[in-house]
Amino acid sequence: MSKKINEKLVIFALGGVGEIGKNMYVVQYGNDIVVVDSGLKFPEEEMLGIDIVIPDITYLLDNRDKVRAILITHGHEDHIGGLPYVLRQLNVPIYATRLTMGLIESKLKEANLLGDTKRHIITAESELPLGVIKATFFKTNHSIPDCVGVCLETPEGNVVHTGDFKFDQTPVNGHFADLHRMAEIGTKGVLMLLSDSTNAERPGFTGSERSVGIELESIFSKAKQRVVVATFASNIHRVQQVIDAAEATNRKVTVIGRSMVNVVSIASELGYLRIPEGMLIEPEEVNRMASDRVVILSTGSQGEPMSALTRMARATHRKVDIMPGDTVIIAATPIPGNEKYVGRTVDELFRLGAHVIYGPGSVSGVHVSGHGSQEELKLMLNLMKPKYFMPIHGEYRMLKLHSNLAEDVGVLKEDIFIVDNGETVEIVNGIARKAGRVQAGNVLIDGLGVGDVGNIVLRDRKLLSQDGILVVVVTLSKQEGKVLSGPDIISRGFVYVRESEGLLDEANRIVTTTLNKLMSENVNEWASLKTHVKDALGRFLYEQTKRRPMILPIIMEV
Amino acid sequence: MSKKINEKLVIFALGGVGEIGKNMYVVQYGNDIVVVDSGLKFPEEEMLGIDIVIPDITYLLDNRDKVRAILITHGHEDHIGGLPYVLRQLNVPIYATRLTMGLIESKLKEANLLGDTKRHIITAESELPLGVIKATFFKTNHSIPDCVGVCLETPEGNVVHTGDFKFDQTPVNGHFADLHRMAEIGTKGVLMLLSDSTNAERPGFTGSERSVGIELESIFSKAKQRVVVATFASNIHRVQQVIDAAEATNRKVTVIGRSMVNVVSIASELGYLRIPEGMLIEPEEVNRMASDRVVILSTGSQGEPMSALTRMARATHRKVDIMPGDTVIIAATPIPGNEKYVGRTVDELFRLGAHVIYGPGSVSGVHVSGHGSQEELKLMLNLMKPKYFMPIHGEYRMLKLHSNLAEDVGVLKEDIFIVDNGETVEIVNGIARKAGRVQAGNVLIDGLGVGDVGNIVLRDRKLLSQDGILVVVVTLSKQEGKVLSGPDIISRGFVYVRESEGLLDEANRIVTTTLNKLMSENVNEWASLKTHVKDALGRFLYEQTKRRPMILPIIMEV
């Protein structure tokens, strides 16, 4: 490919480094930009009231004429979930494998964007000319089928993005990671490797998904009553194994939970799930079947409050009740932050008399990770033999440990780039260096609002959540120079008024005294009156309660 | 002991079952009540703004004349942290071993309760007559020295409470769990066993604390610069091993973090820590020492935002900076819910260039649990051979799994009592049965307020934290029957006003229209006006934003 003078290769993340989620990586050569993935992230606990988080794509909007494509590596939310928001602002072609596209289309349909979006289905054999950049792909293993890694051939050299991966030596669907293609890419030469760091903290190899299937069949065959299996809807290999184990043990399967129903329907339509004729039954039929003939495949493996499993555990599901003696399998590991929710769900299930199989996959046998552990990360590095390495897809500690692994297999320390979102790496004439930042960050989505909740609103929510708010309403008489009526004090989230009358009476008195004194001194500016009321009342309440409610004085004059 | 007609043995928890924390167990025979432990719990994430949680002790207050003693098994917060609140309402004698009492006294001093409290130091050999109940004790191993289990001899039979325990076959301080005494108690006969369920989910045996010491020494000797060790202050065995490893590797130790300084001072004063002359240095001296001669012993192993380790990680500690190349050891496992905080701290430490050793004890080698795993729980059951069994100290799933273990070793299913807090078990003539409930629950402490934050306040805080609040201030003219001034809308935590002018202007219009219409229809009652404003505005905002802020209408009339 032609290489122009002054053109350079620039690589950066708009999301996905220093965090798990909202993956979006950018490779630019001159006037051509290729974006890899477009994910969302679930909010951190301090992002109160926020529903989801997506990357700030200002850089792409400012360079919209250069963006040739968004390539999607696989169909997980942290890789496709941002698309509806991004495509609404930036209508560029998207490329994905068949299953991935099926999952994307379901999203775009809901967002009413299906008609306007240029969608292209690729296979691992596709070659895409995207300006001066050529994209090719290679098959990988992960917890969802039809995953690919991406090789971007640029005039400066090849940039490889692994996508999410593990090396499963006995994959459920017989689709092996394409070691040969990876070896070939490595032989041709990789200038820069971007590789998945999720499990960089875990020694050894990640287990094969197949081991879960064996365990499931053993549990199904021993269970004397119904079996409920909760797992991630998108883990289609796992879903297939549940169906296979049901078939082997002469059970029927019913599917509950919105996302599970949706994914099973898309995946089976597209041929990614093999479901024997008559295997699926409606939830309503469950109660009419012998209990040892039924498997319930459900969402809720993270203990999500509104999920099907949580409803069953609380005995509030409309269609399915858990009976004493039923077996419930939670085939997933809690995502950090969800441990307590999962624990509570397990507690409720035990209270209903269920036999619950849960806990780390190494103990329960019913879960393996979709991401490669340290030995697999080294295997990828050794296959690709990159000159430069950028660990991606992980919290900082994971990126750091992944970079240690890269050093272990021979990548030079100075050739490893641990970056923040927005921090660019430029490669010119084979020499890579960090080169400034582009705008990057979190765009918070709350209800329909995209980006309208910022730090001030979040700070207020935090304050309100800790000690509540007191609204103080008072009417002043200018003429008489004193409080005319009020103060009325309204508490929300501070104290329960009926039980704190003494405190609030005294608070009233302090507000009146403060205002009368100020006015007698001819202090009349509203801002000053309000500040004095806030200070005096805040001090009193802190002394009395050691709490700091937000205080909102409303002063009217007549 | 004499047994009167109509008297019965009653056993229940006021805290500690179905939860980890606020342990408080009650054994009553006739007119004699013995309480075991008096702990606190840290708030659940939905208890917004709450500082700590203690048990509801209404039952004890209603029966204050019968309470003979509070026996304390060991000095952890979940066993002693409630004492300042309980003793203020119920001045009964407390009994504890020497170290435990030292830790309690430090608390009581702070609460200004030291003088009024009847304190009795016991040893594992003590025998206490408490009305018709006699208390004896037995030594156990745990992550703090001077732990005991309790045997309460009652006219009905013996009730054994294990306290928190593991069986450490190579204890750091040479104090073995007293297997012989336990065997003797078991031989005499145990009517009811209450046993620690914390690790009922973990197969096998818990490792010996000594293994941690070996690993620490190895890390200290290899580290080329300073070593920071963060662990629980109360884990005095661990602290001793840090000091021993420092001595063996020719390093000095400095202690930072309020609770670490406090515990080290109490434990060394009482002789529970062996600290060589000249071993401890002040934090200020650290910077003057060669970096490979220093160990920093710190709080913050849970990533607590205000702790010493978190401050060092954020480079905001007043006295100690982490330098690139320093080694930081997090010698603890995150308590469920704290994983993200610990992860962030590790991230920050890596960013500072530190070498961080963290993660599950099985991988890091620098932590073992203080609670026995499944094989140890069975060993305790086999030593005690109880007729009846009540698993305590754990979430429901742990209690349930512990009861499965009891069945495995031969306790009859019908002789096992899994109870909720307040649910009583009565034993009369050797026959045990569940027998009604006494008042029990959470008392929430927020600042100085004990129990003044209830469900309504918490619900408001939750609402406020999700979507904030809108205060709508409007003045009506009765005579003219219309809005005179306003509405003024004040937003806190909903939207940032400057960026949402259009929305708020429209909201203003809706309030005015609603009120004018109502008044033209002669609807004048305040309650009705407020409800209509709330409804109309809430509906509009939900349509526009899919959010539901709290709406507080303030309507003034002139």
PDB file of C-alpha atoms in Angstrom, chain A residues 134-300:
ATOM      1  CA  LYS A 134      -7.155  -3.426   4.727  1.00  0.00           C
ATOM      2  CA  ALA A 135      -9.020  -5.424   7.361  1.00  0.00           C
ATOM      3  CA  THR A 136      -8.815  -9.205   7.630  1.00  0.00           C
ATOM      4  CA  PHE A 137     -10.087 -11.431  10.412  1.00  0.00           C
ATOM      5  CA  PHE A 138      -9.311 -14.585  12.360  1.00  0.00           C
ATOM      6  CA  LYS A 139     -11.548 -16.891  14.364  1.00  0.00           C
ATOM      7  CA  THR A 140     -11.244 -16.969  18.143  1.00  0.00           C
ATOM      8  CA  ASN A 141     -12.979 -18.774  21.019  1.00  0.00           C
ATOM      9  CA  HIS A 142     -15.029 -16.874  23.568  1.00  0.00           C
ATOM     10  CA  SER A 143     -18.258 -17.309  25.509  1.00  0.00           C
ATOM     11  CA  ILE A 144     -20.332 -16.475  22.426  1.00  0.00           C
ATOM     12  CA  PRO A 145     -19.990 -17.962  18.930  1.00  0.00           C
ATOM     13  CA  ASP A 146     -18.832 -16.168  15.788  1.00  0.00           C
ATOM     14  CA  CYS A 147     -16.072 -14.130  17.427  1.00  0.00           C
ATOM     15  CA  VAL A 148     -13.220 -12.713  15.420  1.00  0.00           C
ATOM     16  CA  GLY A 149      -9.963 -10.932  15.926  1.00  0.00           C
ATOM     17  CA  VAL A 150      -9.002  -8.225  13.454  1.00  0.00           C
ATOM     18  CA  CYS A 151      -5.823  -7.626  11.492  1.00  0.00           C
ATOM     19  CA  LEU A 152      -5.579  -4.101  10.073  1.00  0.00           C
ATOM     20  CA  GLU A 153      -2.946  -3.850   7.362  1.00  0.00           C
ATOM     21  CA  THR A 154      -1.728  -0.245   7.169  1.00  0.00           C
ATOM     22  CA  PRO A 155       1.054   1.345   5.146  1.00  0.00           C
ATOM     23  CA  GLU A 156       3.076   1.457   8.353  1.00  0.00           C
ATOM     24  CA  GLY A 157       2.512  -2.200   9.231  1.00  0.00           C
ATOM     25  CA  ASN A 158      -0.057  -4.562  10.664  1.00  0.00           C
ATOM     26  CA  VAL A 159      -2.134  -3.790  13.730  1.00  0.00           C
ATOM     27  CA  VAL A 160      -3.808  -6.808  15.334  1.00  0.00           C
ATOM     28  CA  HIS A 161      -6.762  -6.546  17.726  1.00  0.00           C
ATOM     29  CA  THR A 162      -7.569  -9.897  19.355  1.00  0.00           C
ATOM     30  CA  GLY A 163     -11.129  -9.150  20.427  1.00  0.00           C
ATOM     31  CA  ASP A 164     -12.107 -11.149  23.500  1.00  0.00           C
ATOM     32  CA  PHE A 165     -10.577 -14.599  23.400  1.00  0.00           C
ATOM     33  CA  LYS A 166      -9.579 -17.820  25.031  1.00  0.00           C
ATOM     34  CA  PHE A 167      -8.075 -20.939  23.497  1.00  0.00           C
ATOM     35  CA  ASP A 168     -10.635 -23.702  23.926  1.00  0.00           C
ATOM     36  CA  GLN A 169      -9.041 -26.960  22.767  1.00  0.00           C
ATOM     37  CA  THR A 170     -12.423 -28.710  22.763  1.00  0.00           C
ATOM     38  CA  PRO A 171     -14.915 -26.053  21.685  1.00  0.00           C
ATOM     39  CA  VAL A 172     -18.584 -26.931  22.021  1.00  0.00           C
ATOM     40  CA  ASN A 173     -19.460 -26.062  18.425  1.00  0.00           C
ATOM     41  CA  GLY A 174     -16.312 -27.551  16.888  1.00  0.00           C
ATOM     42  CA  HIS A 175     -15.136 -24.118  15.787  1.00  0.00           C
ATOM     43  CA  PHE A 176     -11.542 -23.922  16.855  1.00  0.00           C
ATOM     44  CA  ALA A 177      -9.622 -20.693  17.285  1.00  0.00           C
ATOM     45  CA  ASP A 178      -7.711 -20.386  14.022  1.00  0.00           C
ATOM     46  CA  LEU A 179      -4.206 -21.023  15.307  1.00  0.00           C
ATOM     47  CA  HIS A 180      -2.917 -21.419  11.752  1.00  0.00           C
ATOM     48  CA  ARG A 181      -4.150 -18.046  10.595  1.00  0.00           C
ATOM     49  CA  MET A 182      -2.757 -16.434  13.732  1.00  0.00           C
ATOM     50  CA  ALA A 183       0.592 -18.111  13.113  1.00  0.00           C
ATOM     51  CA  GLU A 184       0.521 -16.877   9.537  1.00  0.00           C
ATOM     52  CA  ILE A 185      -0.195 -13.299  10.660  1.00  0.00           C
ATOM     53  CA  GLY A 186       2.618 -13.585  13.179  1.00  0.00           C
ATOM     54  CA  THR A 187       4.985 -14.852  10.486  1.00  0.00           C
ATOM     55  CA  LYS A 188       4.128 -11.948   8.175  1.00  0.00           C
ATOM     56  CA  GLY A 189       4.872  -9.571  11.003  1.00  0.00           C
ATOM     57  CA  VAL A 190       2.787  -7.702  13.548  1.00  0.00           C
ATOM     58  CA  LEU A 191       3.726  -4.111  14.223  1.00  0.00           C
ATOM     59  CA  MET A 192       1.301  -3.626  17.117  1.00  0.00           C
ATOM     60  CA  LEU A 193      -0.814  -6.113  19.066  1.00  0.00           C
ATOM     61  CA  LEU A 194      -3.845  -5.039  21.096  1.00  0.00           C
ATOM     62  CA  SER A 195      -4.880  -7.961  23.301  1.00  0.00           C
ATOM     63  CA  ASP A 196      -7.639  -8.792  25.822  1.00  0.00           C
ATOM     64  CA  SER A 197      -6.423  -8.435  29.444  1.00  0.00           C
ATOM     65  CA  THR A 198      -9.555  -9.532  31.345  1.00  0.00           C
ATOM     66  CA  ASN A 199      -7.972 -12.584  32.951  1.00  0.00           C
ATOM     67  CA  ALA A 200      -4.387 -11.340  33.212  1.00  0.00           C
ATOM     68  CA  GLU A 201      -4.660 -11.870  36.975  1.00  0.00           C
ATOM     69  CA  ARG A 202      -5.413 -15.585  36.600  1.00  0.00           C
ATOM     70  CA  PRO A 203      -2.562 -18.089  36.405  1.00  0.00           C
ATOM     71  CA  GLY A 204      -2.727 -21.111  34.107  1.00  0.00           C
ATOM     72  CA  PHE A 205      -5.271 -21.928  31.418  1.00  0.00           C
ATOM     73  CA  THR A 206      -9.014 -21.260  31.436  1.00  0.00           C
ATOM     74  CA  GLY A 207     -11.066 -24.477  31.348  1.00  0.00           C
ATOM     75  CA  SER A 208     -12.935 -25.652  28.286  1.00  0.00           C
ATOM     76  CA  GLU A 209     -16.618 -24.847  27.999  1.00  0.00           C
ATOM     77  CA  ARG A 210     -17.110 -28.556  27.319  1.00  0.00           C
ATOM     78  CA  SER A 211     -16.309 -29.400  30.958  1.00  0.00           C
ATOM     79  CA  VAL A 212     -19.433 -27.473  31.954  1.00  0.00           C
ATOM     80  CA  GLY A 213     -21.606 -29.604  29.684  1.00  0.00           C
ATOM     81  CA  ILE A 214     -20.400 -32.789  31.326  1.00  0.00           C
ATOM     82  CA  GLU A 215     -21.200 -31.405  34.769  1.00  0.00           C
ATOM     83  CA  LEU A 216     -24.630 -30.152  33.681  1.00  0.00           C
ATOM     84  CA  GLU A 217     -25.610 -33.572  32.326  1.00  0.00           C
ATOM     85  CA  SER A 218     -24.499 -35.229  35.556  1.00  0.00           C
ATOM     86  CA  ILE A 219     -26.559 -32.795  37.656  1.00  0.00           C
ATOM     87  CA  PHE A 220     -29.626 -33.103  35.398  1.00  0.00           C
ATOM     88  CA  SER A 221     -29.557 -36.886  35.563  1.00  0.00           C
ATOM     89  CA  LYS A 222     -29.306 -36.966  39.353  1.00  0.00           C
ATOM     90  CA  ALA A 223     -31.941 -34.297  39.998  1.00  0.00           C
ATOM     91  CA  LYS A 224     -35.240 -35.800  41.125  1.00  0.00           C
ATOM     92  CA  GLN A 225     -37.272 -32.685  40.299  1.00  0.00           C
ATOM     93  CA  ARG A 226     -37.051 -29.620  38.124  1.00  0.00           C
ATOM     94  CA  VAL A 227     -33.749 -28.033  37.275  1.00  0.00           C
ATOM     95  CA  VAL A 228     -33.362 -24.280  36.814  1.00  0.00           C
ATOM     96  CA  VAL A 229     -30.212 -23.067  35.034  1.00  0.00           C
ATOM     97  CA  ALA A 230     -29.380 -19.358  35.172  1.00  0.00           C
ATOM     98  CA  THR A 231     -26.641 -18.096  32.898  1.00  0.00           C
ATOM     99  CA  PHE A 232     -25.799 -15.148  30.636  1.00  0.00           C
ATOM    100  CA  ALA A 233     -28.256 -15.092  27.741  1.00  0.00           C
ATOM    101  CA  SER A 234     -25.437 -14.367  25.317  1.00  0.00           C
ATOM    102  CA  ASN A 235     -23.491 -17.474  26.307  1.00  0.00           C
ATOM    103  CA  ILE A 236     -24.924 -19.489  23.454  1.00  0.00           C
ATOM    104  CA  HIS A 237     -22.457 -22.345  23.956  1.00  0.00           C
ATOM    105  CA  ARG A 238     -23.759 -22.700  27.496  1.00  0.00           C
ATOM    106  CA  VAL A 239     -27.354 -22.551  26.295  1.00  0.00           C
ATOM    107  CA  GLN A 240     -26.576 -25.261  23.731  1.00  0.00           C
ATOM    108  CA  GLN A 241     -25.104 -27.453  26.441  1.00  0.00           C
ATOM    109  CA  VAL A 242     -28.179 -26.984  28.622  1.00  0.00           C
ATOM    110  CA  ILE A 243     -30.318 -28.133  25.692  1.00  0.00           C
ATOM    111  CA  ASP A 244     -27.987 -31.053  24.972  1.00  0.00           C
ATOM    112  CA  ALA A 245     -27.977 -32.131  28.621  1.00  0.00           C
ATOM    113  CA  ALA A 246     -31.785 -31.854  28.695  1.00  0.00           C
ATOM    114  CA  GLU A 247     -32.015 -34.037  25.610  1.00  0.00           C
ATOM    115  CA  ALA A 248     -29.657 -36.616  27.078  1.00  0.00           C
ATOM    116  CA  THR A 249     -31.654 -36.801  30.306  1.00  0.00           C
ATOM    117  CA  ASN A 250     -35.073 -36.772  28.664  1.00  0.00           C
ATOM    118  CA  ARG A 251     -36.144 -33.332  29.864  1.00  0.00           C
ATOM    119  CA  LYS A 252     -37.920 -30.489  28.070  1.00  0.00           C
ATOM    120  CA  VAL A 253     -36.665 -26.928  28.247  1.00  0.00           C
ATOM    121  CA  THR A 254     -38.560 -23.713  28.842  1.00  0.00           C
ATOM    122  CA  VAL A 255     -36.904 -20.333  28.413  1.00  0.00           C
ATOM    123  CA  ILE A 256     -37.701 -17.374  30.667  1.00  0.00           C
ATOM    124  CA  GLY A 257     -36.355 -13.848  30.991  1.00  0.00           C
ATOM    125  CA  ARG A 258     -36.561 -11.239  28.242  1.00  0.00           C
ATOM    126  CA  SER A 259     -32.953 -11.319  27.056  1.00  0.00           C
ATOM    127  CA  MET A 260     -32.793 -15.114  27.189  1.00  0.00           C
ATOM    128  CA  VAL A 261     -35.916 -15.439  25.050  1.00  0.00           C
ATOM    129  CA  ASN A 262     -34.529 -12.865  22.628  1.00  0.00           C
ATOM    130  CA  VAL A 263     -31.082 -14.424  22.240  1.00  0.00           C
ATOM    131  CA  VAL A 264     -32.386 -17.985  21.969  1.00  0.00           C
ATOM    132  CA  SER A 265     -34.757 -16.868  19.251  1.00  0.00           C
ATOM    133  CA  ILE A 266     -32.080 -15.011  17.250  1.00  0.00           C
ATOM    134  CA  ALA A 267     -29.451 -17.699  17.662  1.00  0.00           C
ATOM    135  CA  SER A 268     -31.737 -20.562  16.707  1.00  0.00           C
ATOM    136  CA  GLU A 269     -33.148 -18.692  13.706  1.00  0.00           C
ATOM    137  CA  LEU A 270     -29.621 -18.097  12.460  1.00  0.00           C
ATOM    138  CA  GLY A 271     -28.628 -21.706  13.051  1.00  0.00           C
ATOM    139  CA  TYR A 272     -26.281 -21.109  15.989  1.00  0.00           C
ATOM    140  CA  LEU A 273     -28.406 -23.209  18.318  1.00  0.00           C
ATOM    141  CA  ARG A 274     -29.400 -26.784  17.560  1.00  0.00           C
ATOM    142  CA  ILE A 275     -32.748 -27.303  19.243  1.00  0.00           C
ATOM    143  CA  PRO A 276     -34.421 -30.695  18.685  1.00  0.00           C
ATOM    144  CA  GLU A 277     -38.015 -30.648  17.484  1.00  0.00           C
ATOM    145  CA  GLY A 278     -40.432 -30.405  20.407  1.00  0.00           C
ATOM    146  CA  MET A 279     -37.689 -29.660  22.943  1.00  0.00           C
ATOM    147  CA  LEU A 280     -38.906 -26.179  23.848  1.00  0.00           C
ATOM    148  CA  ILE A 281     -42.079 -25.773  25.876  1.00  0.00           C
ATOM    149  CA  GLU A 282     -43.923 -22.685  27.069  1.00  0.00           C
ATOM    150  CA  PRO A 283     -43.495 -21.631  30.706  1.00  0.00           C
ATOM    151  CA  GLU A 284     -47.214 -22.253  31.212  1.00  0.00           C
ATOM    152  CA  GLU A 285     -46.711 -25.936  30.384  1.00  0.00           C
ATOM    153  CA  VAL A 286     -44.152 -26.452  33.142  1.00  0.00           C
ATOM    154  CA  ASN A 287     -46.705 -27.008  35.867  1.00  0.00           C
ATOM    155  CA  ARG A 288     -48.447 -29.686  33.818  1.00  0.00           C
ATOM    156  CA  MET A 289     -45.266 -31.725  33.311  1.00  0.00           C
ATOM    157  CA  ALA A 290     -43.683 -34.263  35.635  1.00  0.00           C
ATOM    158  CA  SER A 291     -41.128 -32.287  37.585  1.00  0.00           C
ATOM    159  CA  ASP A 292     -38.223 -34.537  36.646  1.00  0.00           C
ATOM    160  CA  ARG A 293     -38.892 -33.887  32.948  1.00  0.00           C
ATOM    161  CA  VAL A 294     -38.294 -30.133  33.017  1.00  0.00           C
ATOM    162  CA  VAL A 295     -35.410 -27.719  32.710  1.00  0.00           C
ATOM    163  CA  ILE A 296     -35.966 -23.971  33.121  1.00  0.00           C
ATOM    164  CA  LEU A 297     -33.382 -21.845  31.361  1.00  0.00           C
ATOM    165  CA  SER A 298     -33.359 -18.402  32.904  1.00  0.00           C
ATOM    166  CA  THR A 299     -31.690 -15.011  33.155  1.00  0.00           C
ATOM    167  CA  GLY A 300     -30.610 -13.629  36.518  1.00  0.00           C
TER     168      GLY A 300
END
